Coordinates of C-alpha atoms in Angstrom, one line a residue:
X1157 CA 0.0 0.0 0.0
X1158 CA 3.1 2.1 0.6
X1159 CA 3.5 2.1 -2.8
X1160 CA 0.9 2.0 -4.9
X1161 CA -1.8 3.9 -2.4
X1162 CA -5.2 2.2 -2.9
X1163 CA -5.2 1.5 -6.4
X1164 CA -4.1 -2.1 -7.4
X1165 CA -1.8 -1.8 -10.4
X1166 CA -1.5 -4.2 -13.5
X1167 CA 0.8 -7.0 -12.5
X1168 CA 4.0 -6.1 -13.6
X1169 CA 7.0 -7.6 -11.3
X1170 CA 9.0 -4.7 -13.1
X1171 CA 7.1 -1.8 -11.9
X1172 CA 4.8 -2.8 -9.0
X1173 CA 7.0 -6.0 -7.5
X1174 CA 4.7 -5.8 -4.6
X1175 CA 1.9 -5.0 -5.5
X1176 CA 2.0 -8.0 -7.8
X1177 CA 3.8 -10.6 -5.4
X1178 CA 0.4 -9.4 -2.8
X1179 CA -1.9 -9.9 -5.8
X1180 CA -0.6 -12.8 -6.9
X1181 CA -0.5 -14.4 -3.4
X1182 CA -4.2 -13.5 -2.7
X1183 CA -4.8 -15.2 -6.1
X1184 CA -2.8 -18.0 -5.6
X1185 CA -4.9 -18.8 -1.9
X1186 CA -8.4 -17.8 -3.7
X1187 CA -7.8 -20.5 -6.5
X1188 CA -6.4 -23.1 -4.0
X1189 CA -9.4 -23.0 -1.8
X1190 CA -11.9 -22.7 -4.9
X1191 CA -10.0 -25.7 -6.5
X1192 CA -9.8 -27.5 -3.5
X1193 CA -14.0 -27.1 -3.3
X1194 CA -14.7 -28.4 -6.5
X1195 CA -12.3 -31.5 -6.3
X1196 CA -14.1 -32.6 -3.4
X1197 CA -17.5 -31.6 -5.0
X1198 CA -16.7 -32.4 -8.5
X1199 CA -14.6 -35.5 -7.8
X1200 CA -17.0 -37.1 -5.4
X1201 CA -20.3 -36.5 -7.9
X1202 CA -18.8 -37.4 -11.1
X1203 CA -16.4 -39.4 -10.4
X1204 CA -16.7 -43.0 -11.4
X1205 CA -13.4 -44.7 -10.3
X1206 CA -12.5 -45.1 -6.8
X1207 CA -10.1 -42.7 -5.7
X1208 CA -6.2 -43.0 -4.3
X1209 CA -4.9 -42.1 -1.3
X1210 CA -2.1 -39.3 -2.6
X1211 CA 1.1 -40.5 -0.3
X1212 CA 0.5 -44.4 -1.5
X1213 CA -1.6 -44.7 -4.4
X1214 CA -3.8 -47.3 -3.1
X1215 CA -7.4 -47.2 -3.5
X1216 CA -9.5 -45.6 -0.5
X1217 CA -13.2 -45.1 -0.1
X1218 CA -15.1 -41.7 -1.3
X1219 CA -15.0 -39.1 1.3
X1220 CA -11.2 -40.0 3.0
X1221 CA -9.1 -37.1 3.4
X1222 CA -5.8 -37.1 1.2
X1223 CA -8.0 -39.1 -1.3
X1224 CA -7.4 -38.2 -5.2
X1225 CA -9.3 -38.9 -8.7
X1226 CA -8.4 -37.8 -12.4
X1227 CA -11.9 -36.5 -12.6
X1228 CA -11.1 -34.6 -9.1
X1229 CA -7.5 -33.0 -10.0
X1230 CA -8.9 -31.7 -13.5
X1231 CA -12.0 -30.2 -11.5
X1232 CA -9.0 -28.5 -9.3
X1233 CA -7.7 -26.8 -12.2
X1234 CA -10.8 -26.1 -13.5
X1235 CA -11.7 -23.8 -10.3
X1236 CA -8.7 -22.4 -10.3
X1237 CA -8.9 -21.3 -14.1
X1238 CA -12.3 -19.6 -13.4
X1239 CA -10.6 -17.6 -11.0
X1240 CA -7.5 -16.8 -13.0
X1241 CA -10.2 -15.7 -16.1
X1242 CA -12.2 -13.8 -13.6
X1243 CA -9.5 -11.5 -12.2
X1244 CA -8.0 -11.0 -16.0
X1245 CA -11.5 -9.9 -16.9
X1246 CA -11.4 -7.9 -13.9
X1247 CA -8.4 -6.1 -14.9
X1248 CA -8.9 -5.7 -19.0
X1249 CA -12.2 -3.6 -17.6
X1250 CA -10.3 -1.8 -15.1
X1251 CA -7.6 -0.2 -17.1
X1252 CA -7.8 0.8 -20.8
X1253 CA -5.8 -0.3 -23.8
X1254 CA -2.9 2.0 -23.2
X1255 CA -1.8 1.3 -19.8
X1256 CA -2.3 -2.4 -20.8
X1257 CA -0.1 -2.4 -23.5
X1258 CA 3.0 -0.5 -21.2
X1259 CA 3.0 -3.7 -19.0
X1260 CA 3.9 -6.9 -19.3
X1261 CA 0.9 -9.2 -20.6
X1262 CA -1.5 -9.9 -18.6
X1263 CA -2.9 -12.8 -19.2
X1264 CA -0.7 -15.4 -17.7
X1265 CA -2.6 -14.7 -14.6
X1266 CA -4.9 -17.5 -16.2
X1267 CA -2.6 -19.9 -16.1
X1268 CA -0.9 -19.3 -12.8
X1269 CA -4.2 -19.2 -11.3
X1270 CA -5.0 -23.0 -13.1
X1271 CA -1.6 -23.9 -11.7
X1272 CA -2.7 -22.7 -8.3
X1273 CA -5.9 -24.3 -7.9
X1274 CA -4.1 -27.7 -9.2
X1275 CA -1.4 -27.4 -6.6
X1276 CA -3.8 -26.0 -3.5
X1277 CA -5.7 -29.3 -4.3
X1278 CA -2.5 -31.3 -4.2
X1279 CA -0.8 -30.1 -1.5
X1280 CA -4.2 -30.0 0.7
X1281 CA -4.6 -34.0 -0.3
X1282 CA -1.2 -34.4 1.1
X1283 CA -1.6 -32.4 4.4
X1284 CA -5.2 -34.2 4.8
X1285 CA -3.4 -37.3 4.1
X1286 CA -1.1 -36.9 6.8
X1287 CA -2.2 -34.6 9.8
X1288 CA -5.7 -35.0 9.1
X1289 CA -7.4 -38.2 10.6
X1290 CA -9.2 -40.9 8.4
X1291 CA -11.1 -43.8 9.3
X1292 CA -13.9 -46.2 8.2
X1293 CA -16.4 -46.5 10.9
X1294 CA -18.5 -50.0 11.4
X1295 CA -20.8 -48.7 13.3
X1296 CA -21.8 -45.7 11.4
X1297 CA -21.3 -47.3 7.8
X1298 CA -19.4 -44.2 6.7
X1299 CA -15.8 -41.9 6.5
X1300 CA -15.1 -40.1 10.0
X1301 CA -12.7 -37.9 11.3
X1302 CA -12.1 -38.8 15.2
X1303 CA -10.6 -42.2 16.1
X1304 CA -12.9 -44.6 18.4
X1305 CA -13.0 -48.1 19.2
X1306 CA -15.5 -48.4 16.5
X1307 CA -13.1 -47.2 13.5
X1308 CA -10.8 -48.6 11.0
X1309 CA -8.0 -46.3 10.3
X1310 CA -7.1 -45.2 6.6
X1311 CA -5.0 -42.2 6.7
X1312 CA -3.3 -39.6 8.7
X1313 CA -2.9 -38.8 12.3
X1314 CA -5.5 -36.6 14.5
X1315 CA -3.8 -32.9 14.5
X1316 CA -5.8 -30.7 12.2
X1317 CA -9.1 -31.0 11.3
X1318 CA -10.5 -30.4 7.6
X1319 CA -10.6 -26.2 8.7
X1320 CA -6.6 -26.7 9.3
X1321 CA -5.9 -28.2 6.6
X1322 CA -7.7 -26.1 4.4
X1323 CA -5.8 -22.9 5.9
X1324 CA -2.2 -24.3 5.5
X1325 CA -2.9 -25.3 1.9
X1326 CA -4.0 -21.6 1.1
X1327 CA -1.6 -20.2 3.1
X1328 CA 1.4 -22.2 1.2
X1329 CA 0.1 -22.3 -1.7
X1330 CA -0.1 -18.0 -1.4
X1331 CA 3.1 -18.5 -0.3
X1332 CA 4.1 -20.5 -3.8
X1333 CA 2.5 -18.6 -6.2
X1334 CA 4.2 -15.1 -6.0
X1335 CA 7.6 -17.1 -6.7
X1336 CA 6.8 -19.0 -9.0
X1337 CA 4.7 -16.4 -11.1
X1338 CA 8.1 -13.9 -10.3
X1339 CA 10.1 -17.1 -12.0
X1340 CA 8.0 -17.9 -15.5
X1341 CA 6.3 -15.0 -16.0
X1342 CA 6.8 -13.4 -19.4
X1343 CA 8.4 -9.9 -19.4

């Protein structure tokens, strides 16, 4: 805010380093936490194959945290795309042709937005694979998240729950983005 005041520039890592690193980390943690929601959304409604736990491979039951499809990791990227598209749309009505064409294009925000939403959803399958409990209960007939004498663990051990989880992915994956958008991004 120091300096660029209140406006929010084009990206340009150039010109506006910060500004762009903050935008592209608030992008980055949107598109993890939208692809995230429609992997577990997508995933679980179209989905016909049985998905894989993302630290083994082997085949888990719907519902288990850490659990991945094909139909699920292309839905990931899919929410993160609708993001990237939204805030490029955002910014070719915000600024006109000539300030556009003085920066560097814009619309590889698309792209790194796909690429976050994609790696959110990974990197939230592996934390909810590992520090998020998973077990098949008899009792209940269905996934749970607490261990009791009446479960079966799958996956992971009991110190986050899915709220946890969901934050550290965001958070790392807006950690992520910023670099690796500094790194590939076309000047």
């Amino acid at each position: 805010m120091v300096d660029t005041g209140f406006m929010d520039p084009p990206l340009d890592f150039g010109h506006y380093y910060d500004a762009t690193w903050m935008a592209m980390a608030v992008v980055g943690a949107i598109s993890c936490c939208c692809g995230d929601t429609f992997a577990s959304e997508v995933g679980t409604v179209l989905g016909s194959e049985q998905p894989r736990l993302v630290t083994t491979w082997s085949k888990v039951p719907v519902g288990t945290n850490g659990a991945v499809s094909l139909i699920g990791l292309a839905a990931s990227a899919f929410g993160g795309f609708i993001i990237g598209l939204a805030y490029y749309i955002s910014l070719l009505l915000t600024y006109d042709g000539t300030v556009l064409q003085s920066v560097p294009p814009q619309w590889p925000v698309v792209l790194f937005a796909t690429l976050a939403g994609f790696l959110g959803s990974l990197i939230d399958s592996l934390l909810g694979a590992t520090v998020q409990y998973s077990a098949f209960c008899s009792e209940e007939k269905r996934i749970v998240h607490m261990p009791s004498t009446t479960t079966k663990h799958i996956a992971g051990w009991p110190i986050l729950d899915n709220d946890g989880v969901n934050m550290f992915s965001s958070l790392l994956t807006a950690l992520l983005m910023p670099r690796i958008s500094f790194a590939l991004w076309p000047l």
